[in-house]
Amino acid sequence: MKFKLIYAGDIFTNPKKRAQHISDIRMQFHPQLKKLVQLQPWNNLTKYMMPNATKSPITTRHIGGIDWNPIITPNLKMIAELDVLLMHPEIVGVPRSDIDNRIKTIMDGLRCPQNEHEIGENTPHDIGPIYTLLDDDHLVTKITVNTSHLLSENIFPENIPHSPDSVFILIDVNVRVTEGTLENLPFMI
């Protein structure tokens, strides 16, 4: 099963408030993933995404007073392969384009926080569960990164803070099943 995620904005490699920066990234992916689980076959996952779910395997995590619903979890025997297109304003090959640390930051934004210290202070507590792609980044078995020069700044939405160094990222997600179960049967095509 394949789908795409989009991120537009700043990616700081060593911000002073790292937890908040990662939270801001998560909050850009959240509405996309929330929309995904409303569509077939992804809506089959919602019965496992409740704080008091009676169906097994339970995927919701309660951390820092927030319910987190990862899409890809070890309980569902699913893994992900990511193909990342990172477009940035620097000319390709300039030493300042810190690709590896930007990808690390994006990977942190794709996963659930592991403890309450990884939740930014401005993370909303009143919007219901927050959707993330991954329960943990060890569920990514392959990642490819292509970089390109971003020629236009007009692609950034007005409501998302960005700077002249902002990036536009398109992530192709390929979800694979590692072991067939009744719960992940719709994803085996």
CSV table of C-alpha atoms in Angstrom, one decimal:
chain,number,residue,atom,x,y,z
A,1,MET,CA,0.0,0.0,0.0
A,2,LYS,CA,1.4,3.4,-1.0
A,3,PHE,CA,0.5,7.0,-0.2
A,4,LYS,CA,2.3,10.4,0.0
A,5,LEU,CA,2.9,12.8,2.8
A,6,ILE,CA,3.9,16.5,2.4
A,7,TYR,CA,5.9,18.8,4.6
A,8,ALA,CA,6.6,22.5,3.9
A,9,GLY,CA,8.5,24.7,6.3
A,10,ASP,CA,11.6,24.9,8.4
A,11,ILE,CA,13.7,21.9,9.3
A,12,PHE,CA,16.2,22.9,12.0
A,13,THR,CA,19.0,20.4,12.7
A,14,ASN,CA,19.8,21.7,16.2
A,15,PRO,CA,17.0,24.0,17.5
A,16,LYS,CA,17.0,25.3,21.1
A,17,LYS,CA,13.5,23.9,21.6
A,18,ARG,CA,13.9,20.6,19.8
A,19,ALA,CA,10.7,18.9,21.3
A,20,GLN,CA,8.6,21.8,20.1
A,21,HIS,CA,10.2,21.8,16.7
A,22,ILE,CA,9.5,18.1,16.3
A,23,SER,CA,6.0,18.6,17.5
A,24,ASP,CA,5.4,21.3,14.9
A,25,ILE,CA,6.5,18.9,12.2
A,26,ARG,CA,4.2,16.1,13.6
A,27,MET,CA,1.3,18.6,13.6
A,28,GLN,CA,1.8,19.1,9.8
A,29,PHE,CA,1.6,15.3,9.2
A,30,HIS,CA,-1.3,14.8,11.6
A,31,PRO,CA,-4.2,16.1,9.4
A,32,GLN,CA,-2.9,14.2,6.4
A,33,LEU,CA,-2.8,10.9,8.4
A,34,LYS,CA,-6.1,11.6,10.0
A,35,LYS,CA,-7.6,12.0,6.5
A,36,LEU,CA,-5.9,8.7,5.4
A,37,VAL,CA,-7.5,6.6,8.1
A,38,GLN,CA,-10.9,7.8,6.9
A,39,LEU,CA,-10.3,6.1,3.5
A,40,GLN,CA,-10.4,2.4,2.6
A,41,PRO,CA,-8.6,0.2,3.6
A,42,TRP,CA,-7.0,2.4,6.2
A,43,ASN,CA,-10.3,3.0,8.0
A,44,ASN,CA,-10.0,-0.7,9.2
A,45,LEU,CA,-7.3,0.5,11.6
A,46,THR,CA,-9.6,2.8,13.6
A,47,LYS,CA,-11.1,-0.1,15.6
A,48,TYR,CA,-7.6,-0.5,17.1
A,49,MET,CA,-7.0,3.2,17.7
A,50,MET,CA,-9.0,3.9,20.8
A,51,PRO,CA,-7.7,4.4,24.4
A,52,ASN,CA,-9.9,1.6,25.6
A,53,ALA,CA,-10.0,-0.5,22.5
A,54,THR,CA,-11.4,-4.0,23.0
A,55,LYS,CA,-10.0,-5.3,19.7
A,56,SER,CA,-6.5,-6.5,19.5
A,57,PRO,CA,-3.9,-5.3,18.6
A,58,ILE,CA,-4.2,-2.0,20.4
A,59,THR,CA,-2.2,0.7,18.8
A,60,THR,CA,-3.1,3.9,20.7
A,61,ARG,CA,-0.4,5.1,23.1
A,62,HIS,CA,-1.1,7.5,25.9
A,63,ILE,CA,1.9,9.8,26.5
A,64,GLY,CA,1.9,13.2,28.2
A,65,GLY,CA,-1.9,13.4,28.5
A,66,ILE,CA,-2.4,12.9,24.7
A,67,ASP,CA,-3.5,9.8,22.8
A,68,TRP,CA,-1.2,9.1,19.9
A,69,ASN,CA,-2.4,6.9,17.0
A,70,PRO,CA,0.5,5.5,14.9
A,71,ILE,CA,-0.4,4.0,11.6
A,72,ILE,CA,2.5,1.6,11.3
A,73,THR,CA,3.1,-0.5,14.4
A,74,PRO,CA,4.9,-3.7,15.3
A,75,ASN,CA,1.6,-5.0,16.7
A,76,LEU,CA,0.0,-4.8,13.3
A,77,LYS,CA,3.1,-6.5,11.8
A,78,MET,CA,3.7,-3.6,9.3
A,79,ILE,CA,6.8,-1.8,8.2
A,80,ALA,CA,7.5,1.2,6.0
A,81,GLU,CA,9.8,2.1,3.1
A,82,LEU,CA,10.3,5.8,2.5
A,83,ASP,CA,11.3,7.6,-0.6
A,84,VAL,CA,12.0,11.3,0.3
A,85,LEU,CA,12.2,14.2,-2.1
A,86,LEU,CA,13.8,17.1,-0.2
A,87,MET,CA,13.7,20.4,-2.1
A,88,HIS,CA,15.7,23.2,-0.5
A,89,PRO,CA,16.8,26.7,-1.5
A,90,GLU,CA,20.5,25.9,-1.3
A,91,ILE,CA,22.3,25.0,-4.5
A,92,VAL,CA,22.8,21.2,-4.5
A,93,GLY,CA,26.2,20.3,-3.3
A,94,VAL,CA,26.8,23.3,-1.1
A,95,PRO,CA,28.3,22.3,2.3
A,96,ARG,CA,25.5,24.1,4.1
A,97,SER,CA,22.8,21.7,2.9
A,98,ASP,CA,22.8,19.4,6.0
A,99,ILE,CA,20.8,16.5,4.5
A,100,ASP,CA,21.5,13.8,7.1
A,101,ASN,CA,20.4,15.9,10.1
A,102,ARG,CA,17.4,17.2,8.3
A,103,ILE,CA,16.3,13.6,7.6
A,104,LYS,CA,16.9,12.7,11.2
A,105,THR,CA,14.6,15.6,12.2
A,106,ILE,CA,11.9,14.5,9.8
A,107,MET,CA,12.1,10.9,11.0
A,108,ASP,CA,11.5,12.1,14.6
A,109,GLY,CA,8.5,14.1,13.3
A,110,LEU,CA,7.0,11.0,11.7
A,111,ARG,CA,7.1,8.9,14.9
A,112,CYS,CA,5.2,8.9,18.2
A,113,PRO,CA,7.0,10.6,21.1
A,114,GLN,CA,8.6,8.0,23.2
A,115,ASN,CA,8.1,9.9,26.5
A,116,GLU,CA,6.6,13.1,27.7
A,117,HIS,CA,9.9,15.0,27.3
A,118,GLU,CA,9.5,14.6,23.5
A,119,ILE,CA,6.2,16.4,23.4
A,120,GLY,CA,6.4,20.1,22.7
A,121,GLU,CA,4.9,22.5,25.2
A,122,ASN,CA,2.5,23.9,22.5
A,123,THR,CA,1.3,20.5,21.4
A,124,PRO,CA,-2.6,20.7,21.5
A,125,HIS,CA,-4.2,18.4,24.1
A,126,ASP,CA,-7.8,19.1,23.1
A,127,ILE,CA,-8.0,18.0,19.5
A,128,GLY,CA,-8.5,14.3,20.1
A,129,PRO,CA,-5.9,11.7,19.2
A,130,ILE,CA,-2.9,12.8,17.2
A,131,TYR,CA,-1.9,10.6,14.3
A,132,THR,CA,1.7,9.7,13.4
A,133,LEU,CA,3.0,7.6,10.7
A,134,LEU,CA,5.2,5.4,12.9
A,135,ASP,CA,5.1,4.0,16.3
A,136,ASP,CA,8.9,4.1,16.3
A,137,ASP,CA,11.4,4.8,13.5
A,138,HIS,CA,12.9,1.3,13.7
A,139,LEU,CA,9.9,0.3,11.6
A,140,VAL,CA,11.5,2.0,8.6
A,141,THR,CA,13.4,-0.7,6.6
A,142,LYS,CA,14.4,1.4,3.7
A,143,ILE,CA,14.9,5.1,3.1
A,144,THR,CA,16.0,6.9,-0.1
A,145,VAL,CA,16.6,10.6,-0.2
A,146,ASN,CA,16.7,12.7,-3.4
A,147,THR,CA,17.6,16.4,-3.1
A,148,SER,CA,16.8,19.2,-5.5
A,149,HIS,CA,17.0,22.9,-5.7
A,150,LEU,CA,13.7,24.7,-4.7
A,151,LEU,CA,13.1,27.3,-7.3
A,152,SER,CA,10.0,28.9,-5.9
A,153,GLU,CA,8.9,30.0,-2.4
A,154,ASN,CA,5.3,30.4,-3.5
A,155,ILE,CA,4.5,26.8,-2.5
A,156,PHE,CA,4.5,27.5,1.2
A,157,PRO,CA,1.0,28.0,2.8
A,158,GLU,CA,0.6,31.3,4.5
A,159,ASN,CA,-0.4,29.7,7.8
A,160,ILE,CA,2.8,27.8,8.1
A,161,PRO,CA,5.9,29.7,9.4
A,162,HIS,CA,8.8,29.6,7.0
A,163,SER,CA,12.0,31.3,6.3
A,164,PRO,CA,14.2,31.7,3.2
A,165,ASP,CA,15.8,28.4,4.3
A,166,SER,CA,12.6,26.4,4.4
A,167,VAL,CA,12.2,23.1,2.6
A,168,PHE,CA,9.5,21.3,0.7
A,169,ILE,CA,9.4,17.6,1.3
A,170,LEU,CA,7.4,14.9,-0.5
A,171,ILE,CA,7.5,11.5,1.2
A,172,ASP,CA,6.4,8.4,-0.7
A,173,VAL,CA,5.4,5.8,1.9
A,174,ASN,CA,5.3,2.2,1.0
A,175,VAL,CA,3.7,0.1,3.7
A,176,ARG,CA,4.6,-3.6,3.8
A,177,VAL,CA,3.2,-6.4,5.9
A,178,THR,CA,5.9,-8.6,7.6
A,179,GLU,CA,3.5,-11.4,8.7
A,180,GLY,CA,0.0,-11.9,7.6
A,181,THR,CA,-2.7,-11.5,10.3
A,182,LEU,CA,-6.5,-10.9,10.1
A,183,GLU,CA,-5.8,-7.3,11.2
A,184,ASN,CA,-3.4,-6.5,8.4
A,185,LEU,CA,-5.1,-8.6,5.6
A,186,PRO,CA,-6.4,-5.5,3.8
A,187,PHE,CA,-2.9,-4.2,3.4
A,188,MET,CA,-1.4,-7.3,1.7
A,189,ILE,CA,-2.3,-6.2,-1.9
